[in-house]
Amino acid sequence: MRDEPLSRAFYNRDPATVARALLGKWLVRRTRDGLTAGRIVETEAYFGRGDPASHSHSGPTSRSASMFGPPGHAYIYSIHAMWCLNAVTQPAGIGSAVLIRSLEPEAGESLMARRRGRSERLALTTGPSKLCQAFHCDRGLDGWDLTRGSRLWIAGAPTVARGDIVTTPRIGLSVACERQARFCLRTSVFLSRKLKAAP
DNA sequence: CTACCGATTGACT
DNA sequence: GTCAATCGGTAGA
């Protein structure tokens, strides 16, 4: 199951739809050092030019070029001297993507720990830049085709029930703070932020 | 070239 | 809960 990459058609949809559908799927990375894999438990949707929080808002730049490319490719950018991984959605030219925010580690945890310089399981992949460090993802993989099934890809898994997904505002924004575009697996302890307790 | 900013993280109160 | 380090990207002179 971890060997079978998701298809181009999977990504060629609205980013909120893809963000939901990616929950529970496998993120897999293979390097000379070995294989790491984790289950996606938290995502955020970034829409096209109409979304003021999206890097696509002011049109393509050298940084966001791959975000305007075809769906199913990686968009990797730096923020605060760290890296974050997105999967591009919708046809080329739209500029929408899904940010992978948090994973549950499933394979290669000792390699993740070495790359992170930390051994606690909860500190390996519970944040967008933490998981990039644990999976050795940086600008060198920007634009990488995630449907190829080599180096870096996302593999299929059963669809998560809608009732197991919690929707919240996106994290860390100064604009469009109210939009419900963050998607979390309700029961996961590997979220980057704790969910607010039910009232 | 300089100046400023940030879809973060980790350390600290 | 607060706060600042850190550096690539971006805009502007």
XYZ file of C-alpha atoms (C1' of nucleotides) in Angstrom:
225
model
C 0.000 0.000 0.000
C 2.856 2.366 0.785
C 4.341 1.698 -2.656
C 1.351 2.898 -4.650
C 1.482 6.674 -5.211
C -1.734 8.686 -5.464
C -2.687 9.600 -9.031
C -2.583 12.962 -10.779
C -6.402 12.975 -10.750
C -6.398 12.734 -6.949
C -4.603 16.089 -6.744
C -6.474 17.749 -9.589
C -9.340 18.888 -7.338
C -10.234 21.729 -5.008
C -7.533 22.093 -2.293
C -10.039 21.722 0.562
C -11.217 18.417 -0.932
C -7.638 17.212 -1.346
C -6.710 18.393 2.169
C -9.512 16.243 3.633
C -8.687 13.301 1.390
C -5.008 13.359 2.373
C -5.779 12.643 6.035
C -4.788 9.070 6.831
C -2.615 8.717 3.709
C 1.104 7.803 3.820
C 3.882 10.263 3.215
C 6.925 8.257 2.117
C 10.521 9.371 1.580
C 13.382 7.212 0.328
C 17.000 8.355 0.402
C 20.394 6.624 0.492
C 20.101 6.775 4.284
C 16.905 4.730 4.310
C 13.135 4.998 4.239
C 10.863 7.130 6.394
C 7.082 7.033 6.351
C 4.253 8.575 8.318
C 0.500 8.882 8.366
C -0.837 12.357 7.541
C -2.957 13.634 10.456
C -3.160 17.401 9.788
C -3.373 19.489 6.594
C -4.258 23.008 5.491
C -5.767 24.178 2.192
C -4.339 27.230 0.426
C -6.472 28.481 -2.418
C -5.579 30.390 -5.580
C -5.094 34.101 -6.136
C -8.292 35.015 -4.295
C -6.892 33.724 -0.975
C -4.944 36.536 0.755
C -3.134 33.997 2.969
C -1.813 32.044 -0.017
C 1.613 32.534 -1.565
C -0.198 32.595 -4.893
C -2.131 35.723 -3.917
C 0.177 38.167 -5.702
C 0.945 35.923 -8.652
C 3.892 33.679 -9.465
C 7.349 34.529 -8.093
C 10.562 32.540 -8.185
C 9.628 31.071 -4.805
C 6.048 30.104 -5.657
C 6.637 28.988 -9.252
C 5.926 25.317 -8.581
C 2.657 26.242 -6.841
C 1.451 27.425 -10.259
C 2.629 24.244 -11.934
C 0.656 21.037 -12.559
C -1.107 19.185 -9.713
C 0.597 16.353 -7.880
C 3.963 18.074 -7.599
C 5.642 19.266 -4.400
C 5.773 22.941 -3.512
C 8.509 23.434 -0.904
C 9.240 26.889 0.461
C 11.246 28.315 3.329
C 9.860 30.226 6.271
C 11.842 31.387 9.314
C 14.864 29.568 7.908
C 12.962 26.251 7.785
C 11.186 24.265 5.051
C 7.521 23.400 4.550
C 6.011 20.816 2.175
C 2.856 21.274 0.089
C 1.145 19.194 -2.590
C -0.014 21.280 -5.563
C -3.721 20.941 -6.410
C -5.958 21.907 -9.360
C -4.728 22.558 -12.926
C -1.539 24.516 -13.631
C -1.998 28.262 -13.352
C -4.438 28.227 -10.411
C -1.842 28.341 -7.622
C -3.563 26.212 -4.961
C -1.928 23.645 -2.677
C -2.251 21.627 0.518
C 0.256 22.141 3.329
C 1.228 18.926 5.137
C 1.277 20.088 8.760
C 1.715 16.963 10.869
C 2.367 13.219 10.665
C 2.214 10.166 12.864
C 5.616 8.454 12.477
C 5.269 4.909 11.104
C 8.650 3.792 9.731
C 12.248 4.912 9.961
C 11.854 6.609 13.324
C 15.507 6.230 14.270
C 16.494 7.981 11.030
C 13.978 10.734 11.757
C 15.408 11.117 15.260
C 18.952 11.415 13.906
C 17.913 14.102 11.416
C 15.913 15.976 14.063
C 18.472 15.691 16.824
C 15.640 14.567 19.119
C 14.363 11.148 20.040
C 10.920 11.796 21.540
C 8.346 10.339 19.157
C 6.056 13.335 19.634
C 8.834 15.725 18.555
C 9.730 14.012 15.268
C 7.036 15.112 12.804
C 4.410 17.203 14.661
C 4.801 20.414 12.668
C 5.275 21.395 9.018
C 8.991 22.157 9.349
C 9.675 19.360 11.807
C 8.424 16.775 9.332
C 10.495 18.306 6.553
C 13.589 17.995 8.715
C 12.720 14.400 9.702
C 12.064 13.483 6.038
C 15.018 15.484 4.668
C 12.824 17.628 2.404
C 14.248 20.942 1.246
C 14.397 23.184 -1.819
C 16.066 20.370 -3.748
C 12.685 18.601 -3.873
C 10.661 21.683 -4.828
C 8.626 20.762 -7.911
C 9.194 17.021 -7.450
C 6.472 14.852 -9.041
C 4.718 13.093 -6.148
C 3.015 10.616 -8.509
C 6.318 9.026 -9.581
C 6.633 6.809 -6.510
C 10.328 7.475 -5.952
C 12.296 9.720 -3.570
C 9.146 11.428 -2.195
C 5.519 10.447 -2.681
C 2.138 10.059 -0.990
C 0.561 6.606 -0.995
C -3.055 5.567 -0.723
C -4.909 4.380 2.362
C -8.602 3.943 3.181
C -10.601 7.175 3.199
C -11.148 8.619 6.666
C -14.772 8.985 7.785
C -15.996 12.560 7.671
C -16.980 12.375 11.335
C -13.347 11.696 12.298
C -12.208 15.020 10.804
C -12.185 18.330 12.683
C -12.041 21.642 10.791
C -10.430 24.760 12.315
C -8.896 28.053 11.161
C -5.414 27.863 9.674
C -2.391 28.399 11.953
C -0.024 31.333 12.053
C -1.801 33.716 9.674
C -2.273 37.471 9.957
C -4.945 37.539 7.205
C -7.960 35.323 6.431
C -7.687 34.058 10.000
C -11.322 33.001 10.172
C -11.425 30.669 7.157
C -11.960 27.031 8.183
C -9.247 25.455 6.068
C -7.265 23.336 8.554
C -8.190 19.657 8.740
C -7.245 17.335 11.608
C -7.809 13.707 12.535
C -9.944 14.139 15.648
C -8.355 11.413 17.749
C -4.705 11.908 16.777
C -2.183 12.792 19.472
C 0.278 13.810 16.735
C -1.320 17.172 15.845
C 0.900 20.258 15.777
C -1.526 22.016 18.175
C -4.047 20.545 20.560
C -7.682 20.877 19.534
C -9.938 22.939 21.754
C -11.978 20.701 23.998
C -15.572 20.196 22.933
C -17.933 22.554 24.802
C 23.238 46.368 -2.732
C 20.205 46.991 1.974
C 15.940 46.354 4.720
C 12.205 43.966 6.116
C 9.179 39.951 6.680
C 7.427 35.342 7.937
C 1.985 29.082 6.263
C 7.962 28.165 12.630
C 10.136 26.315 16.387
C 12.090 25.770 20.934
C 13.151 27.805 25.180
C 11.368 30.034 28.874
C 7.614 32.274 32.685
C 0.869 31.335 28.134
C 5.157 34.659 25.940
C 9.193 35.688 23.059
C 13.056 35.904 19.928
C 16.389 33.375 16.894
C 17.150 32.484 12.194
C 17.882 33.072 6.934
C 15.761 32.645 2.234
C 12.674 35.366 -0.406
C 11.124 39.702 -1.779
C 10.878 44.567 -2.747
C 12.914 48.676 -3.329
C 16.962 52.111 -3.969
